[in-house]
């Protein structure tokens, strides 16, 4: 039996005396800009194949399956929390042009349709960053520092926003997004992903 860090949602063997207040060692070393992060699944098998196929091979038939998994995760962890909007994690504009779409926005729009929540595409990646895939934990945090900003003419003051992405690894990307939103005055922030790596 596992317990889960109440901050980042990572699973650990149930050794803590008070599971409801357990915070993992990684979270004690960070001042997160979001309240919590939750993922529905581990990254592996069918989940990994769908994520990679959609994101890197443009296999669009995976989209509905990914949206289904995200919707299940939303219902399990965030369905009763009164969110104002879903905010997809953005791609850098050159990567977006190369790929042709942003997978986080696609799955956020799918969830939006199913649960009648607006998508607020209000962030942009201010600077290009190296791919996080092959970076170690500390390098991921340095890579993402100050990478995101609020787009002009968006007002998030006082709003409860749920950040959406496909995979949560160290949380560096999600936290950098949350930091930009917090600095712009968002009242409440959390992170929801399909899978955790």
mmCIF file of C-alpha atoms in Angstrom:
data_model
loop_
_atom_site.group_PDB
_atom_site.id
_atom_site.type_symbol
_atom_site.label_atom_id
_atom_site.label_comp_id
_atom_site.label_asym_id
_atom_site.label_seq_id
_atom_site.Cartn_x
_atom_site.Cartn_y
_atom_site.Cartn_z
ATOM 1 C CA UNK A 1 0.000 0.000 0.000
ATOM 2 C CA UNK A 2 1.267 3.463 -0.920
ATOM 3 C CA UNK A 3 0.681 6.888 0.465
ATOM 4 C CA UNK A 4 0.958 10.062 -1.536
ATOM 5 C CA UNK A 5 2.760 13.310 -0.888
ATOM 6 C CA UNK A 6 -0.009 15.836 -0.293
ATOM 7 C CA UNK A 7 1.958 18.469 -2.240
ATOM 8 C CA UNK A 8 3.269 16.806 -5.416
ATOM 9 C CA UNK A 9 1.242 13.581 -5.361
ATOM 10 C CA UNK A 10 4.206 11.200 -5.673
ATOM 11 C CA UNK A 11 3.569 7.706 -4.318
ATOM 12 C CA UNK A 12 5.702 6.277 -1.481
ATOM 13 C CA UNK A 13 5.484 3.138 0.675
ATOM 14 C CA UNK A 14 3.037 3.810 3.526
ATOM 15 C CA UNK A 15 5.551 4.280 6.333
ATOM 16 C CA UNK A 16 4.535 7.703 7.669
ATOM 17 C CA UNK A 17 2.664 7.951 10.957
ATOM 18 C CA UNK A 18 0.123 10.434 9.600
ATOM 19 C CA UNK A 19 -0.521 9.753 5.895
ATOM 20 C CA UNK A 20 -2.790 12.781 5.418
ATOM 21 C CA UNK A 21 0.025 15.181 6.322
ATOM 22 C CA UNK A 22 2.903 13.379 4.570
ATOM 23 C CA UNK A 23 5.200 15.626 2.501
ATOM 24 C CA UNK A 24 8.047 14.037 0.551
ATOM 25 C CA UNK A 25 11.679 15.078 0.837
ATOM 26 C CA UNK A 26 11.655 16.744 -2.587
ATOM 27 C CA UNK A 27 8.751 18.998 -1.591
ATOM 28 C CA UNK A 28 10.368 20.050 1.676
ATOM 29 C CA UNK A 29 13.219 21.470 -0.436
ATOM 30 C CA UNK A 30 10.979 23.651 -2.638
ATOM 31 C CA UNK A 31 8.612 26.534 -2.113
ATOM 32 C CA UNK A 32 6.038 25.485 -4.661
ATOM 33 C CA UNK A 33 3.834 28.070 -6.343
ATOM 34 C CA UNK A 34 0.907 25.635 -6.597
ATOM 35 C CA UNK A 35 -1.155 24.025 -3.835
ATOM 36 C CA UNK A 36 -0.910 20.481 -5.139
ATOM 37 C CA UNK A 37 -0.194 18.335 -8.198
ATOM 38 C CA UNK A 38 -1.944 15.096 -9.080
ATOM 39 C CA UNK A 39 -1.456 12.539 -11.839
ATOM 40 C CA UNK A 40 -3.777 9.698 -12.697
ATOM 41 C CA UNK A 41 -1.264 7.101 -13.810
ATOM 42 C CA UNK A 42 2.377 6.086 -13.922
ATOM 43 C CA UNK A 43 4.170 6.742 -17.211
ATOM 44 C CA UNK A 44 4.589 3.359 -18.798
ATOM 45 C CA UNK A 45 3.028 0.798 -21.101
ATOM 46 C CA UNK A 46 -0.104 1.946 -22.887
ATOM 47 C CA UNK A 47 0.043 5.408 -21.278
ATOM 48 C CA UNK A 48 3.595 6.059 -22.479
ATOM 49 C CA UNK A 49 2.845 4.772 -25.964
ATOM 50 C CA UNK A 50 -0.161 7.086 -26.263
ATOM 51 C CA UNK A 51 1.718 10.137 -24.943
ATOM 52 C CA UNK A 52 4.712 9.595 -27.236
ATOM 53 C CA UNK A 53 2.574 8.658 -30.224
ATOM 54 C CA UNK A 54 0.440 11.784 -29.908
ATOM 55 C CA UNK A 55 3.180 14.241 -29.030
ATOM 56 C CA UNK A 56 6.030 13.125 -31.289
ATOM 57 C CA UNK A 57 4.414 11.094 -34.087
ATOM 58 C CA UNK A 58 1.195 13.122 -34.487
ATOM 59 C CA UNK A 59 -0.927 9.984 -34.041
ATOM 60 C CA UNK A 60 -4.167 11.846 -33.447
ATOM 61 C CA UNK A 61 -6.177 8.725 -32.668
ATOM 62 C CA UNK A 62 -4.510 8.774 -29.227
ATOM 63 C CA UNK A 63 -6.093 12.140 -28.366
ATOM 64 C CA UNK A 64 -9.485 10.785 -27.263
ATOM 65 C CA UNK A 65 -7.830 8.172 -25.056
ATOM 66 C CA UNK A 66 -5.571 10.789 -23.441
ATOM 67 C CA UNK A 67 -8.564 13.073 -22.858
ATOM 68 C CA UNK A 68 -10.441 10.158 -21.293
ATOM 69 C CA UNK A 69 -7.577 9.474 -18.872
ATOM 70 C CA UNK A 70 -7.291 13.173 -18.024
ATOM 71 C CA UNK A 71 -11.035 13.372 -17.389
ATOM 72 C CA UNK A 72 -10.871 10.384 -15.024
ATOM 73 C CA UNK A 73 -7.999 12.080 -13.199
ATOM 74 C CA UNK A 74 -9.935 15.347 -12.983
ATOM 75 C CA UNK A 75 -12.999 13.589 -11.567
ATOM 76 C CA UNK A 76 -10.875 11.767 -9.002
ATOM 77 C CA UNK A 77 -8.849 14.711 -7.715
ATOM 78 C CA UNK A 78 -10.271 18.056 -8.826
ATOM 79 C CA UNK A 79 -13.890 17.672 -9.847
ATOM 80 C CA UNK A 80 -15.438 19.374 -6.819
ATOM 81 C CA UNK A 81 -13.051 22.291 -6.363
ATOM 82 C CA UNK A 82 -14.762 25.117 -8.274
ATOM 83 C CA UNK A 83 -12.097 25.947 -10.868
ATOM 84 C CA UNK A 84 -12.487 29.075 -12.967
ATOM 85 C CA UNK A 85 -10.446 27.788 -15.901
ATOM 86 C CA UNK A 86 -7.948 25.255 -17.235
ATOM 87 C CA UNK A 87 -4.525 26.621 -18.211
ATOM 88 C CA UNK A 88 -2.453 24.485 -20.610
ATOM 89 C CA UNK A 89 1.327 24.507 -20.227
ATOM 90 C CA UNK A 90 2.590 26.317 -23.364
ATOM 91 C CA UNK A 91 5.247 25.336 -25.868
ATOM 92 C CA UNK A 92 7.910 27.714 -27.107
ATOM 93 C CA UNK A 93 6.661 29.215 -30.383
ATOM 94 C CA UNK A 94 9.356 27.579 -32.528
ATOM 95 C CA UNK A 95 8.607 24.151 -31.064
ATOM 96 C CA UNK A 96 4.884 24.759 -31.511
ATOM 97 C CA UNK A 97 5.447 25.629 -35.169
ATOM 98 C CA UNK A 98 7.605 22.532 -35.665
ATOM 99 C CA UNK A 99 5.122 20.178 -33.969
ATOM 100 C CA UNK A 100 2.019 21.890 -35.304
ATOM 101 C CA UNK A 101 0.094 21.771 -32.039
ATOM 102 C CA UNK A 102 0.471 21.922 -28.267
ATOM 103 C CA UNK A 103 -0.447 18.583 -26.703
ATOM 104 C CA UNK A 104 -1.285 20.206 -23.352
ATOM 105 C CA UNK A 105 -3.750 22.575 -25.015
ATOM 106 C CA UNK A 106 -5.315 19.726 -26.973
ATOM 107 C CA UNK A 107 -6.014 17.620 -23.900
ATOM 108 C CA UNK A 108 -7.144 20.684 -21.920
ATOM 109 C CA UNK A 109 -9.672 21.453 -24.672
ATOM 110 C CA UNK A 110 -10.887 17.869 -24.532
ATOM 111 C CA UNK A 111 -11.389 18.110 -20.779
ATOM 112 C CA UNK A 112 -13.048 21.499 -21.256
ATOM 113 C CA UNK A 113 -15.642 19.956 -23.557
ATOM 114 C CA UNK A 114 -16.370 17.107 -21.167
ATOM 115 C CA UNK A 115 -16.529 19.136 -17.941
ATOM 116 C CA UNK A 116 -17.673 22.558 -19.208
ATOM 117 C CA UNK A 117 -14.664 24.502 -17.965
ATOM 118 C CA UNK A 118 -13.098 27.243 -20.112
ATOM 119 C CA UNK A 119 -9.534 26.935 -21.370
ATOM 120 C CA UNK A 120 -7.493 30.033 -20.594
ATOM 121 C CA UNK A 121 -4.527 29.992 -22.982
ATOM 122 C CA UNK A 122 -2.915 32.855 -21.073
ATOM 123 C CA UNK A 123 0.747 31.854 -20.733
ATOM 124 C CA UNK A 124 3.595 31.972 -23.188
ATOM 125 C CA UNK A 125 7.091 30.585 -23.010
ATOM 126 C CA UNK A 126 9.198 33.720 -22.758
ATOM 127 C CA UNK A 127 12.441 32.058 -23.774
ATOM 128 C CA UNK A 128 13.469 28.861 -25.466
ATOM 129 C CA UNK A 129 14.578 26.126 -23.081
ATOM 130 C CA UNK A 130 16.495 22.916 -23.610
ATOM 131 C CA UNK A 131 14.378 19.781 -23.732
ATOM 132 C CA UNK A 132 13.724 18.577 -20.189
ATOM 133 C CA UNK A 133 13.765 14.928 -21.233
ATOM 134 C CA UNK A 134 17.482 14.238 -20.665
ATOM 135 C CA UNK A 135 18.153 16.716 -17.853
ATOM 136 C CA UNK A 136 18.646 15.731 -14.221
ATOM 137 C CA UNK A 137 16.401 17.144 -11.502
ATOM 138 C CA UNK A 138 18.454 20.216 -10.523
ATOM 139 C CA UNK A 139 19.170 21.078 -14.166
ATOM 140 C CA UNK A 140 15.448 20.956 -14.942
ATOM 141 C CA UNK A 141 14.759 23.627 -12.312
ATOM 142 C CA UNK A 142 17.522 25.891 -13.631
ATOM 143 C CA UNK A 143 16.313 25.349 -17.189
ATOM 144 C CA UNK A 144 12.753 26.472 -16.388
ATOM 145 C CA UNK A 145 13.509 29.452 -14.134
ATOM 146 C CA UNK A 146 11.683 32.512 -15.470
ATOM 147 C CA UNK A 147 10.669 30.728 -18.679
ATOM 148 C CA UNK A 148 6.975 31.718 -18.666
ATOM 149 C CA UNK A 149 5.013 34.953 -18.654
ATOM 150 C CA UNK A 150 1.393 36.043 -18.753
ATOM 151 C CA UNK A 151 0.201 37.099 -22.197
ATOM 152 C CA UNK A 152 -0.871 40.735 -22.592
ATOM 153 C CA UNK A 153 -4.543 41.543 -21.952
ATOM 154 C CA UNK A 154 -5.131 38.538 -19.702
ATOM 155 C CA UNK A 155 -6.298 39.166 -16.149
ATOM 156 C CA UNK A 156 -6.023 36.221 -13.750
ATOM 157 C CA UNK A 157 -6.343 38.172 -10.507
ATOM 158 C CA UNK A 158 -8.400 36.310 -7.925
ATOM 159 C CA UNK A 159 -8.985 33.288 -10.152
ATOM 160 C CA UNK A 160 -8.708 29.578 -9.332
ATOM 161 C CA UNK A 161 -6.718 27.955 -12.114
ATOM 162 C CA UNK A 162 -5.862 24.350 -12.881
ATOM 163 C CA UNK A 163 -2.659 23.874 -14.897
ATOM 164 C CA UNK A 164 -2.869 21.041 -17.428
ATOM 165 C CA UNK A 165 -0.052 18.984 -18.966
ATOM 166 C CA UNK A 166 0.430 15.417 -20.150
ATOM 167 C CA UNK A 167 3.273 14.277 -17.850
ATOM 168 C CA UNK A 168 4.602 15.475 -14.468
ATOM 169 C CA UNK A 169 8.263 14.621 -13.824
ATOM 170 C CA UNK A 170 10.051 16.904 -11.359
ATOM 171 C CA UNK A 171 7.423 19.644 -11.369
ATOM 172 C CA UNK A 172 9.882 22.272 -12.623
ATOM 173 C CA UNK A 173 7.825 23.205 -15.685
ATOM 174 C CA UNK A 174 4.519 23.274 -13.825
ATOM 175 C CA UNK A 175 5.989 25.331 -11.009
ATOM 176 C CA UNK A 176 7.492 27.886 -13.402
ATOM 177 C CA UNK A 177 4.035 28.277 -14.982
ATOM 178 C CA UNK A 178 2.420 28.557 -11.563
ATOM 179 C CA UNK A 179 4.943 31.183 -10.526
ATOM 180 C CA UNK A 180 4.025 33.377 -13.500
ATOM 181 C CA UNK A 181 0.330 33.027 -12.674
ATOM 182 C CA UNK A 182 0.868 33.668 -8.965
ATOM 183 C CA UNK A 183 2.854 36.811 -9.726
ATOM 184 C CA UNK A 184 -0.046 37.961 -11.914
ATOM 185 C CA UNK A 185 -2.429 37.610 -8.973
ATOM 186 C CA UNK A 186 -4.068 34.181 -9.366
ATOM 187 C CA UNK A 187 -5.749 33.204 -6.102
ATOM 188 C CA UNK A 188 -5.398 29.434 -6.306
ATOM 189 C CA UNK A 189 -3.266 27.124 -8.445
ATOM 190 C CA UNK A 190 -2.974 23.380 -8.821
ATOM 191 C CA UNK A 191 -1.596 20.987 -11.433
ATOM 192 C CA UNK A 192 -3.284 18.052 -13.138
ATOM 193 C CA UNK A 193 -1.540 15.654 -15.524
ATOM 194 C CA UNK A 194 -2.396 12.330 -17.076
ATOM 195 C CA UNK A 195 0.771 10.619 -15.899
ATOM 196 C CA UNK A 196 3.727 10.893 -13.585
ATOM 197 C CA UNK A 197 7.213 9.923 -14.709
#
